[in-house]
Every structure is written in C-alpha cells, then in structure tokens.
Coordinates of C-alpha atoms in Angstrom, one line a residue:
Chain L
M19 CA 128.2 30.1 -18.1
T20 CA 128.1 26.6 -19.5
T21 CA 127.0 25.3 -16.2
W22 CA 124.2 27.8 -16.2
L23 CA 123.1 26.7 -19.6
T24 CA 123.2 23.0 -18.7
A25 CA 121.2 23.7 -15.5
A26 CA 118.6 25.6 -17.5
A27 CA 118.6 22.8 -20.1
V28 CA 118.2 20.2 -17.4
L29 CA 115.3 22.1 -15.9
A30 CA 113.6 22.8 -19.2
A31 CA 114.1 19.4 -20.7
S32 CA 113.5 17.0 -17.9
P33 CA 109.9 16.1 -17.3
A34 CA 111.4 14.2 -14.4
P35 CA 110.9 15.1 -10.7
L36 CA 111.6 18.6 -9.8
G37 CA 113.8 17.5 -7.1
A38 CA 116.1 15.7 -9.5
T39 CA 118.5 18.6 -9.8
A40 CA 118.6 19.0 -6.1
R41 CA 120.8 15.9 -5.8
V42 CA 123.1 17.5 -8.3
A43 CA 123.4 20.6 -6.1
G44 CA 123.8 18.4 -3.1
Q45 CA 126.7 16.6 -4.7
G46 CA 128.9 19.7 -4.7
A47 CA 130.1 22.2 -7.2
G48 CA 128.5 22.6 -10.5
G49 CA 125.0 22.4 -9.1
A50 CA 122.2 24.4 -10.6
I51 CA 121.3 27.8 -9.3
F52 CA 117.7 27.1 -10.0
S53 CA 117.7 23.7 -8.3
L54 CA 114.2 23.2 -7.2
N55 CA 114.6 21.2 -4.1
I56 CA 111.1 20.8 -2.5
G57 CA 112.8 19.6 0.6
L58 CA 114.4 23.0 1.2
L59 CA 111.0 24.6 0.7
L60 CA 109.7 22.4 3.4
W61 CA 112.6 23.2 5.7
T62 CA 112.0 26.9 5.1
W63 CA 108.4 26.4 6.1
V64 CA 109.3 24.5 9.2
L65 CA 112.0 26.8 10.3
F66 CA 110.1 30.0 9.6
L67 CA 106.9 28.8 11.2
L68 CA 108.8 27.6 14.2
T69 CA 110.5 31.0 14.5
L70 CA 107.2 32.7 14.1
G71 CA 105.6 30.4 16.7
I72 CA 108.2 30.9 19.3
L73 CA 108.2 34.7 18.8
V74 CA 104.4 34.9 18.9
W75 CA 104.3 32.6 21.9
K76 CA 107.1 34.0 24.1
V77 CA 108.7 37.0 22.7
F78 CA 106.3 39.5 21.1
P79 CA 104.0 39.7 24.0
L80 CA 106.8 40.8 26.2
I81 CA 108.1 43.4 23.8
A82 CA 104.6 44.7 23.1
G83 CA 103.8 44.6 26.8
G84 CA 106.9 46.5 27.7
L85 CA 106.2 49.1 25.1
E86 CA 102.6 49.5 26.2
E87 CA 103.6 49.6 29.8
R88 CA 106.1 52.4 29.1
Q89 CA 103.6 54.2 27.0
R90 CA 101.1 54.0 29.8
K91 CA 103.7 55.2 32.3
I92 CA 104.7 58.1 30.1
Q93 CA 101.1 59.0 29.5
E94 CA 100.5 58.9 33.2
A95 CA 103.5 61.1 33.8
I96 CA 102.2 63.6 31.2
D97 CA 98.8 63.5 32.6
S98 CA 99.9 64.0 36.1
A99 CA 102.3 66.8 35.0
R100 CA 99.4 68.5 33.3
Q101 CA 97.3 68.1 36.4
D102 CA 100.0 69.4 38.6
R103 CA 100.5 72.4 36.3
E104 CA 96.8 73.1 36.3
E105 CA 96.7 72.7 40.1
G106 CA 99.6 75.1 40.3
R107 CA 98.0 77.6 38.1
R108 CA 94.8 77.3 40.1
L109 CA 96.7 77.8 43.3
V110 CA 98.6 80.8 42.0
E111 CA 95.3 82.3 40.8
E112 CA 93.8 81.7 44.2
Q113 CA 96.8 83.2 45.9
T114 CA 96.7 86.2 43.7
R115 CA 93.1 86.7 44.4
E116 CA 93.7 86.2 48.1
L117 CA 96.5 88.7 48.0
A118 CA 94.4 91.2 46.2
R119 CA 91.7 90.7 48.7
A120 CA 94.1 91.1 51.6
R121 CA 95.6 94.2 50.1
Q122 CA 92.1 95.7 49.6
E123 CA 91.2 94.7 53.2
A124 CA 94.4 96.3 54.5
Q125 CA 93.7 99.4 52.4
R126 CA 90.2 99.6 53.8
T127 CA 91.3 99.0 57.3
L128 CA 94.0 101.7 56.9
E129 CA 91.4 104.1 55.5
E130 CA 89.0 103.3 58.3
T131 CA 91.7 103.8 60.9
R132 CA 92.7 107.0 59.3
Q133 CA 89.2 108.2 59.4
A134 CA 88.8 107.0 63.0
V135 CA 92.0 108.7 64.0
G136 CA 90.8 111.9 62.3
R137 CA 87.5 111.7 64.0
L138 CA 89.2 111.0 67.3
R139 CA 91.5 113.9 66.8
E140 CA 88.7 116.2 66.0
E141 CA 86.8 114.9 69.0
L142 CA 89.8 115.3 71.2
I143 CA 90.4 118.8 69.9
A144 CA 86.8 119.6 70.4
E145 CA 86.9 118.2 73.9
A146 CA 90.1 120.0 74.7
E147 CA 88.6 123.2 73.3
A148 CA 85.5 122.6 75.4
E149 CA 87.6 121.9 78.4
K150 CA 89.7 124.9 77.8
A151 CA 86.6 127.0 77.5
D152 CA 85.3 125.4 80.6
I153 CA 88.5 126.0 82.5
L154 CA 88.6 129.6 81.3
E155 CA 85.0 130.0 82.3
R156 CA 85.7 128.5 85.6
A157 CA 88.8 130.7 86.1
R158 CA 86.9 133.7 85.1
R159 CA 84.1 132.9 87.5
E160 CA 86.6 132.2 90.2
M161 CA 88.3 135.5 89.5
E162 CA 84.9 137.2 89.6
R163 CA 84.1 135.6 92.8
E164 CA 87.5 136.5 94.2
R165 CA 87.1 140.0 93.1
E166 CA 83.7 140.1 94.7
R167 CA 85.2 138.7 97.8
V168 CA 88.1 141.1 97.7
L169 CA 85.7 144.0 97.1
D170 CA 83.5 142.8 99.9
E171 CA 86.5 142.5 102.1
L172 CA 87.7 145.9 100.9
R173 CA 84.3 147.4 101.6
V174 CA 84.3 145.8 105.1
E175 CA 87.9 147.0 105.6
A176 CA 87.0 150.4 104.2
V177 CA 84.2 150.6 106.7
E178 CA 86.5 149.5 109.4
I179 CA 89.1 152.0 108.3
S180 CA 86.5 154.7 108.0
L181 CA 85.3 153.9 111.4
A182 CA 88.9 153.9 112.7
A183 CA 89.5 157.2 110.9
A184 CA 86.3 158.6 112.3
E185 CA 87.4 157.5 115.7
R186 CA 90.7 159.3 115.2
L187 CA 88.9 162.3 114.0
I188 CA 86.7 162.4 116.9
R189 CA 89.5 161.8 119.2
A190 CA 91.6 164.6 117.7
R191 CA 88.7 167.1 117.4
L192 CA 90.2 169.0 114.7
D193 CA 88.6 171.4 112.2
T194 CA 87.1 170.1 109.0
D195 CA 90.0 171.0 106.9
E196 CA 92.4 169.6 109.4
N197 CA 90.2 166.5 109.7
R198 CA 90.0 166.2 105.9
R199 CA 93.8 166.5 105.8
L200 CA 94.2 163.9 108.5
V201 CA 91.8 161.5 106.8
R202 CA 93.6 162.0 103.5
E203 CA 96.9 161.5 105.2
Y204 CA 95.6 158.4 106.8
I205 CA 94.2 156.9 103.8
G206 CA 97.4 157.9 102.0
S207 CA 99.4 156.1 104.7
I208 CA 97.3 153.0 104.1
G209 CA 97.7 153.2 100.3
G210 CA 101.5 153.8 100.8
Chain S
M5 CA 162.3 34.4 -19.2
D6 CA 159.5 36.6 -20.4
G7 CA 158.1 34.0 -22.6
L8 CA 158.1 31.6 -19.7
L9 CA 156.2 34.1 -17.5
L10 CA 153.7 34.8 -20.2
Q11 CA 153.1 31.1 -20.6
E12 CA 152.6 30.7 -17.0
A13 CA 150.3 33.6 -16.9
A14 CA 148.3 32.2 -19.8
Q15 CA 148.0 28.9 -17.9
D16 CA 146.9 30.8 -14.8
A17 CA 144.4 32.7 -16.8
A18 CA 142.9 29.6 -18.2
H19 CA 142.8 28.1 -14.7
A20 CA 141.3 31.3 -13.4
E21 CA 138.5 31.1 -16.0
E22 CA 137.7 27.6 -14.8
W23 CA 137.8 28.9 -11.2
G24 CA 135.5 31.7 -12.0
T25 CA 132.3 30.1 -12.8
D26 CA 133.0 27.0 -10.8
V27 CA 133.7 28.8 -7.6
M28 CA 130.9 31.3 -8.1
I29 CA 128.3 28.6 -8.7
H30 CA 129.8 26.6 -5.9
H31 CA 129.5 29.5 -3.5
I32 CA 125.9 30.2 -4.4
V33 CA 124.3 26.8 -4.7
D34 CA 123.3 24.5 -2.0
A35 CA 125.6 21.7 -0.9
D36 CA 125.8 19.0 1.6
V37 CA 129.1 20.3 2.9
L38 CA 129.8 23.2 5.2
D39 CA 132.9 24.9 4.0
L40 CA 134.5 26.6 7.0
G41 CA 137.8 27.6 5.5
F42 CA 140.3 25.5 7.4
F43 CA 138.0 22.5 7.6
S44 CA 134.7 21.5 6.2
V45 CA 131.8 19.6 7.8
D46 CA 130.3 16.9 5.7
L47 CA 126.5 16.9 6.1
S48 CA 125.9 13.9 3.9
P49 CA 125.6 11.5 6.9
L50 CA 122.5 13.6 7.8
S51 CA 121.0 13.1 4.4
V52 CA 118.0 11.0 4.1
A53 CA 116.6 9.1 1.1
P54 CA 114.3 11.2 -1.0
I55 CA 110.6 10.7 -0.3
H56 CA 108.5 10.0 -3.4
I57 CA 105.0 11.4 -3.4
G58 CA 103.5 10.6 -6.8
G59 CA 105.9 11.8 -9.4
L60 CA 107.5 14.2 -6.9
E61 CA 110.8 13.5 -5.3
I62 CA 111.3 15.3 -2.1
D63 CA 114.7 15.4 -0.5
V64 CA 114.6 16.6 3.0
S65 CA 118.3 16.1 3.7
I66 CA 120.0 18.7 5.8
T67 CA 122.1 20.9 3.5
K68 CA 124.2 24.0 3.8
H69 CA 121.2 26.3 3.3
V70 CA 119.1 24.4 5.8
V71 CA 121.9 24.9 8.4
F72 CA 122.2 28.6 7.7
L73 CA 118.5 29.0 7.6
F74 CA 118.4 27.3 11.0
I75 CA 121.2 29.7 12.2
A76 CA 119.1 32.6 10.9
A77 CA 116.1 31.3 12.8
V78 CA 118.0 30.9 16.0
L79 CA 119.6 34.3 15.7
T80 CA 116.1 35.8 15.1
V81 CA 114.7 34.1 18.2
V82 CA 117.7 34.9 20.3
T83 CA 117.9 38.5 19.4
M84 CA 114.3 39.1 19.9
W85 CA 114.3 37.1 23.1
L86 CA 117.1 39.2 24.5
A87 CA 115.2 42.3 23.7
A88 CA 112.1 40.8 25.2
R89 CA 114.0 39.9 28.4
A90 CA 115.3 43.5 28.6
A91 CA 111.7 44.7 28.0
H92 CA 110.5 42.5 30.8
R93 CA 113.1 43.7 33.2
L94 CA 112.3 47.2 32.2
E95 CA 108.6 46.6 32.9
Q96 CA 109.5 45.4 36.4
G97 CA 111.5 48.5 36.9
E98 CA 114.8 46.7 37.3
K99 CA 116.7 48.2 34.5
A100 CA 116.7 51.2 32.2
P101 CA 116.3 50.5 28.5
G102 CA 119.7 49.8 26.9
G103 CA 121.2 49.3 23.5
L104 CA 119.8 46.1 22.2
L105 CA 116.3 46.8 23.5
N106 CA 116.3 50.3 22.0
A107 CA 117.5 49.0 18.7
M108 CA 115.0 46.2 18.6
E109 CA 112.2 48.5 19.8
A110 CA 113.0 50.9 17.0
F111 CA 112.7 48.1 14.5
Y112 CA 109.7 46.7 16.2
L113 CA 107.8 50.0 16.3
F114 CA 108.8 50.9 12.7
L115 CA 107.7 47.5 11.4
R116 CA 104.5 47.6 13.5
D117 CA 103.4 51.1 13.0
D118 CA 104.8 52.2 9.7
V119 CA 105.0 48.9 7.8
A120 CA 102.3 46.6 9.1
M121 CA 99.6 48.9 10.5
A122 CA 100.1 51.7 7.9
N123 CA 99.6 49.3 5.0
I124 CA 97.1 46.8 6.4
G125 CA 95.0 49.3 8.2
S126 CA 92.6 48.6 11.1
G127 CA 92.6 45.0 12.1
G128 CA 96.2 44.7 11.1
E129 CA 97.4 43.8 14.6
R130 CA 97.0 40.1 13.7
F131 CA 99.6 40.4 11.0
V132 CA 102.2 42.3 12.9
P133 CA 104.1 39.2 14.2
L134 CA 104.3 37.8 10.7
V135 CA 105.6 41.0 9.2
I136 CA 108.2 41.4 11.9
T137 CA 109.3 37.8 11.8
L138 CA 109.6 37.9 8.0
F139 CA 111.8 40.9 8.3
F140 CA 114.2 39.5 10.9
F141 CA 114.3 36.0 9.5
I142 CA 115.1 37.3 6.0
L143 CA 117.5 39.9 7.4
F144 CA 119.5 37.3 9.3
A145 CA 119.5 34.9 6.4
N146 CA 120.7 37.7 4.1
L147 CA 123.4 38.9 6.5
L148 CA 124.7 35.4 7.2
G149 CA 125.9 35.3 3.6
L150 CA 128.2 38.2 4.3
V151 CA 129.9 36.5 7.2
P152 CA 133.1 34.7 6.3
F153 CA 132.3 31.1 5.3
G154 CA 128.7 31.8 5.6
A155 CA 126.1 31.0 3.0
T156 CA 123.0 33.0 1.9
A157 CA 120.0 30.7 2.3
T158 CA 117.9 33.5 0.6
S159 CA 120.0 33.1 -2.5
N160 CA 118.2 29.8 -3.0
I161 CA 115.0 30.1 -5.0
M162 CA 113.3 27.4 -3.0
V163 CA 113.9 29.2 0.3
T164 CA 112.5 32.5 -1.1
A165 CA 109.7 30.5 -2.7
G166 CA 108.9 28.9 0.6
L167 CA 108.6 32.3 2.3
A168 CA 106.6 33.7 -0.7
V169 CA 104.2 30.8 -0.4
I170 CA 103.7 31.5 3.2
A171 CA 103.1 35.2 2.4
F172 CA 100.7 34.1 -0.4
I173 CA 98.7 31.8 1.9
V174 CA 98.4 34.6 4.5
I175 CA 97.4 37.2 1.9
E176 CA 94.7 35.0 0.4
T177 CA 93.4 33.8 3.8
A178 CA 93.4 37.4 5.1
G179 CA 91.4 38.4 2.0
Y180 CA 89.0 35.5 2.4
R181 CA 88.4 36.3 6.1
A182 CA 88.0 40.0 5.5
L183 CA 85.8 39.9 2.4
G184 CA 83.8 36.6 2.9
A185 CA 83.4 33.9 0.3
K186 CA 81.5 36.1 -2.1
G187 CA 83.8 39.1 -1.7
Y188 CA 86.9 36.9 -2.1
L189 CA 85.6 35.3 -5.3
R190 CA 85.0 38.7 -6.6
T191 CA 88.8 39.3 -6.4
I192 CA 89.1 36.6 -9.0
F193 CA 85.9 36.9 -11.0
Y194 CA 85.1 40.5 -11.2
V195 CA 82.5 42.2 -13.3
P196 CA 82.4 46.0 -12.9
P197 CA 78.9 47.1 -11.8
G198 CA 76.7 48.8 -14.3
L199 CA 78.0 46.8 -17.3
N200 CA 75.5 45.1 -19.6
P201 CA 75.5 41.3 -19.4
W202 CA 77.3 40.7 -22.7
M203 CA 80.1 43.1 -21.9
G204 CA 80.2 41.6 -18.4
A205 CA 80.8 38.2 -19.8
V206 CA 83.6 39.5 -22.0
M207 CA 85.1 41.3 -19.1
L208 CA 84.9 38.2 -17.0
L209 CA 86.6 36.2 -19.8
I210 CA 89.4 38.6 -20.1
M211 CA 89.9 39.7 -16.6
T212 CA 89.7 36.4 -14.8
P213 CA 93.0 35.1 -16.1
V214 CA 94.5 38.5 -15.5
E215 CA 93.3 38.6 -11.9
L216 CA 94.6 35.0 -11.4
I217 CA 98.0 35.9 -12.9
G218 CA 98.0 39.0 -10.7
K219 CA 97.4 36.9 -7.6
L220 CA 100.2 34.5 -8.5
A221 CA 102.6 37.1 -9.7
K222 CA 102.8 38.7 -6.3
P223 CA 104.4 35.8 -4.5
F224 CA 106.4 35.0 -7.6
A225 CA 107.8 38.5 -7.6
L226 CA 108.5 38.3 -3.9
A227 CA 110.4 35.1 -4.3
V228 CA 112.4 36.1 -7.4
R229 CA 113.2 39.6 -6.1
L230 CA 114.8 38.3 -3.0
F231 CA 116.5 35.4 -4.7
A232 CA 117.9 37.6 -7.5
N233 CA 119.1 40.3 -5.2
M234 CA 120.9 38.0 -2.9
T235 CA 122.4 36.0 -5.8
A236 CA 123.4 39.0 -7.8
G237 CA 125.2 40.6 -5.0
H238 CA 127.3 37.6 -4.4
F239 CA 128.0 37.2 -8.1
V240 CA 129.2 40.8 -8.3
L241 CA 131.4 40.3 -5.3
L242 CA 132.8 37.0 -6.5
A243 CA 133.4 38.4 -10.0
L244 CA 135.3 41.3 -8.6
L245 CA 137.4 39.1 -6.4
G246 CA 137.9 36.7 -9.3
L247 CA 139.6 39.6 -11.1
I248 CA 142.4 39.2 -8.7
I249 CA 143.0 35.6 -9.8
T250 CA 142.5 36.4 -13.4
Y251 CA 144.8 39.4 -13.7
G252 CA 146.8 39.3 -10.5
S253 CA 149.7 37.1 -11.7
F254 CA 150.5 38.8 -15.0
T255 CA 153.1 41.3 -13.7
T256 CA 153.8 42.9 -10.4
A257 CA 152.3 46.2 -11.4
S258 CA 149.1 44.6 -12.7
G259 CA 149.1 42.4 -9.7
I260 CA 149.0 45.4 -7.3
V261 CA 146.3 47.1 -9.4
A262 CA 144.4 43.8 -9.7
V263 CA 144.6 43.2 -6.0
L264 CA 143.8 46.8 -4.8
G265 CA 141.1 47.6 -7.3
P266 CA 138.9 44.6 -6.8
L267 CA 139.5 44.7 -3.1
L268 CA 138.3 48.3 -2.8
L269 CA 135.4 47.7 -5.2
G270 CA 134.7 44.5 -3.3
L271 CA 134.6 46.5 0.0
F272 CA 132.2 49.0 -1.6
V273 CA 130.0 46.2 -2.8
M274 CA 130.1 44.6 0.6
F275 CA 128.7 47.7 2.2
L276 CA 126.2 47.8 -0.6
E277 CA 125.3 44.2 0.2
I278 CA 124.8 45.1 3.9
F279 CA 122.4 47.8 2.8
I280 CA 120.7 45.4 0.4
A281 CA 120.3 42.8 3.0
F282 CA 118.3 45.2 5.1
L283 CA 116.5 46.7 2.1
Q284 CA 115.4 43.3 0.7
A285 CA 114.2 42.1 4.1
F286 CA 112.3 45.3 4.5
I287 CA 110.8 45.1 1.0
F288 CA 109.7 41.5 1.5
A289 CA 108.0 42.3 4.8
M290 CA 106.6 45.6 3.5
L291 CA 105.2 44.1 0.3
T292 CA 103.6 41.3 2.3
A293 CA 101.9 43.9 4.4
V294 CA 100.9 45.9 1.3
F295 CA 99.4 42.9 -0.4
I296 CA 97.4 42.0 2.8
G297 CA 96.2 45.5 3.0
L298 CA 95.3 45.5 -0.8
I299 CA 93.2 42.3 -0.7
R300 CA 91.5 43.3 2.6
H301 CA 90.3 46.5 1.0
A302 CA 89.8 45.0 -2.5
H303 CA 87.2 46.8 -4.7

C-alpha cells in the first residue's frame, strides 16, 4: 500500500519527465503501477502496427478469400441443387403429362379397335347371313331344278312306262277290266 | 514450545506482509528482468539510454512487457497465419477444414459480421482488420499473463494507452473521412439547428468542452478499462495465494485450510481470468467498432 502511495505521490508531485518513474519500474520490485513509460507506448505502437501490417498484407486476404470461395461454392451447390430440383420437377411433370397422353391414346385406340371389331363382327355376321341366305337360295333353286328334272324324267319315264304298258295291253288283248287290272298291277309292281 | 511456534508464526506473518505488496507489485509492474522460475533473463544489456525530446524522457529499452507484447504479436501472427494457410489449402481443394481454421473462422466471422460490420455499418470493411487484430493482439497479451512465469503486458497502462491512442486516431480519422472537414468540426462545435443565435452561442460555450471531453474520454476509458481489469485480476489472484503464506504456517489445521481454500478460490479466479481475458479483448475491439460507427453516423 505504501508503495502505491509513494508511486502516486511521485506521479503527482514531480513536474519532472513522465518517463522518470519508468526507470524505477525498470529497476525491479517496488516500481509504480502507473509508471508512464512513453517507450512502452512506442513499443506497443510498433508491435501492434507491425502485427496489423503483416495480417493485412499476408493473412487476412487468404482467410477472407477462403471464406468467400467457400461461400461461392456453397452458393453454387445450392443454386445447382435448386436447378436440378426444378429440372426434376419439370421432367416429372412432363412424364406425367406424357403418361396421361399415352393412356388416353391407348384408351382411344382400344375404343376404336373395339368399335372396329364390333363393326367387323356385324359385317361378318351380315355377310354370313347373306351367304347363308344365298346358299339356301341356291340350294332351294337346285332342289327345284332337281325336282323339275326328276319330274321331267318321271314324266318321260311315265310315258315310256305307259307306252310299255300299252304295248303289253295290246299284246295281251284283254278286256278293259282285265286291262285295267293288269295296268294297275304293273304300275303296282313298279311302285313296289 | 507453543510460545516458540507463535513467535515464529508472528515473524512469518510479518514477513508475509512484506511479501504481499512487494510480490504483488513486482508481479504486475514492468521490469528489465524475465523471471522464468528456475532462472531469470536479465534484459538490462538490451536497455538503451533514454532519449530526451524537449522535457520528455523516452526510454525505449526492451523490458519484460515489451518481450511479452512481442510474444503476443508473434502468437497473433502465427495463429492467424496457420489458419490462413489452412484456408489457402482448403481453397485449393487439398484439405477439408479442420480444427484451428474452424475456430479462427468462427472468431473471424463473428468479429467481422457481428462486431465490426454490425457496429460500423456500410463501408466498415476497411476497419475489419483493425478490429480483428485488436481482439487477437489484446487476447494473447491478456492470456500470456495467465501462463506460468508470464506477464500481462495489458496490465501496463502505457500499453493499453498505446492501443487506445491507435483506436482514437482511427476513430477520429474515420469520422473526418466520413463527415468531411465541416461535418467533423460539427462533432466538436455543435449548435442544434433552429436555435436563436444567443442560445446557440451559449450552447456552443457549454457543449464544446463537453464534446471534447467526450472524445477524449472514449480512449481514456478504453485504456483504463483494460488496464484495470487485467491488473485487478492479478491482484485478486496474488492476494488469494498470499493468504497461504500469511496463514499457512500458523498450525497444521489452519495450514491445510489456508492452502486448500486459496488454491480452490485461486482456481476459480483463474477460470474467471480466462473469461475476462476474452471478454476484455472483445470489449476493446467492440467499443472501437462502436465508436467508429458512432462518429461516422454523427448527428
């Protein structure tokens, strides 16, 4: 405490150079806490400004540069990620649209096909019907024709038979009833 | 037997009292000897004769505080340089960011964005290096005092004054450059607009000294705040450890208490000191930024 007081007293009392007490400090224990050594102030300036100079000259640009570089890179990564995402979304939308379109197309094609098939079936059926009718008609005509032919043949045959019967009749010279019986018998034999 | 012990104890106590102030002052003040525990380095061969300029005696001898200030400067440069080298490697894609770079970047970014730019505003980029250098320079100077056999250069008023003067010059220059000659003078001679001439004159008469004192009080406060904080911490620590010498040799029981108590308290104060080392460095850097910002946006 006394040292304190003396130091303060020295400071207060001495109109002498401010640095005077510095020597006291420099001489070891018992120096003043408030020793005003201008030399130390100069040293502080020199060392601090030197430090500041070196840092500004060589160090800060590197740190700031590194930070900016990283910031730029991260920003780029963010931007590109956003772009990719938008691109992806766009692609998905496009795909969805494309898919919907394709589905619609398929639906339409299916519908068309179904209609076509239906039409075709109807056509085929109609055609078949027509053909069937045609065939039937043809068959009927054929049958008609055949019947005509058979009838003709029958007629011719009947004539032939009649003639043959007549020939027999004449040959046998039988009475009418006998003749008639004979004819009937003959015809019956043919039918039998 | 008891009487003898008491007598010895009394002698020890007297001795301890002597020890107390002497050692405390010795620890705090500047010296031309580096006390490194087992040996000491005499710096007096490096001392030079004081230079006389007018009535002023300037002693630029290398003293303990100069040495530790130098170590602080070297540590600042080396730490930042290592971080910068890591940043450079990172930039070239050689290496992922690691511990030191991350730590320094955190400090750098905090000091740049939240201390310098936030307080100075636009155009504050120019002051960023100063704020950051102030912080680290003061931080290392503060922390060196906590290292065994170290000394706190920042517990010397001339060191803190030197830093405060630099801050003062930067603050005023920044003000001058931002406001112009007329605007800068208005930060000293200020008449509120819309005042009648008589009142204006009165205001000028009253406010000019106030403004001037305000200007000078800022660096003065910066210097004293840092100096007082660093000095006080060491005084508290030394006083606590001094208790061991004062009371330690009375009896065994008191000795144990006197050793354990102050040691635990000292440990606590030591942690506090680490915190204060950071805090004061931060406050100095921060207030410098605040003052620059204030004068640049004055009135």
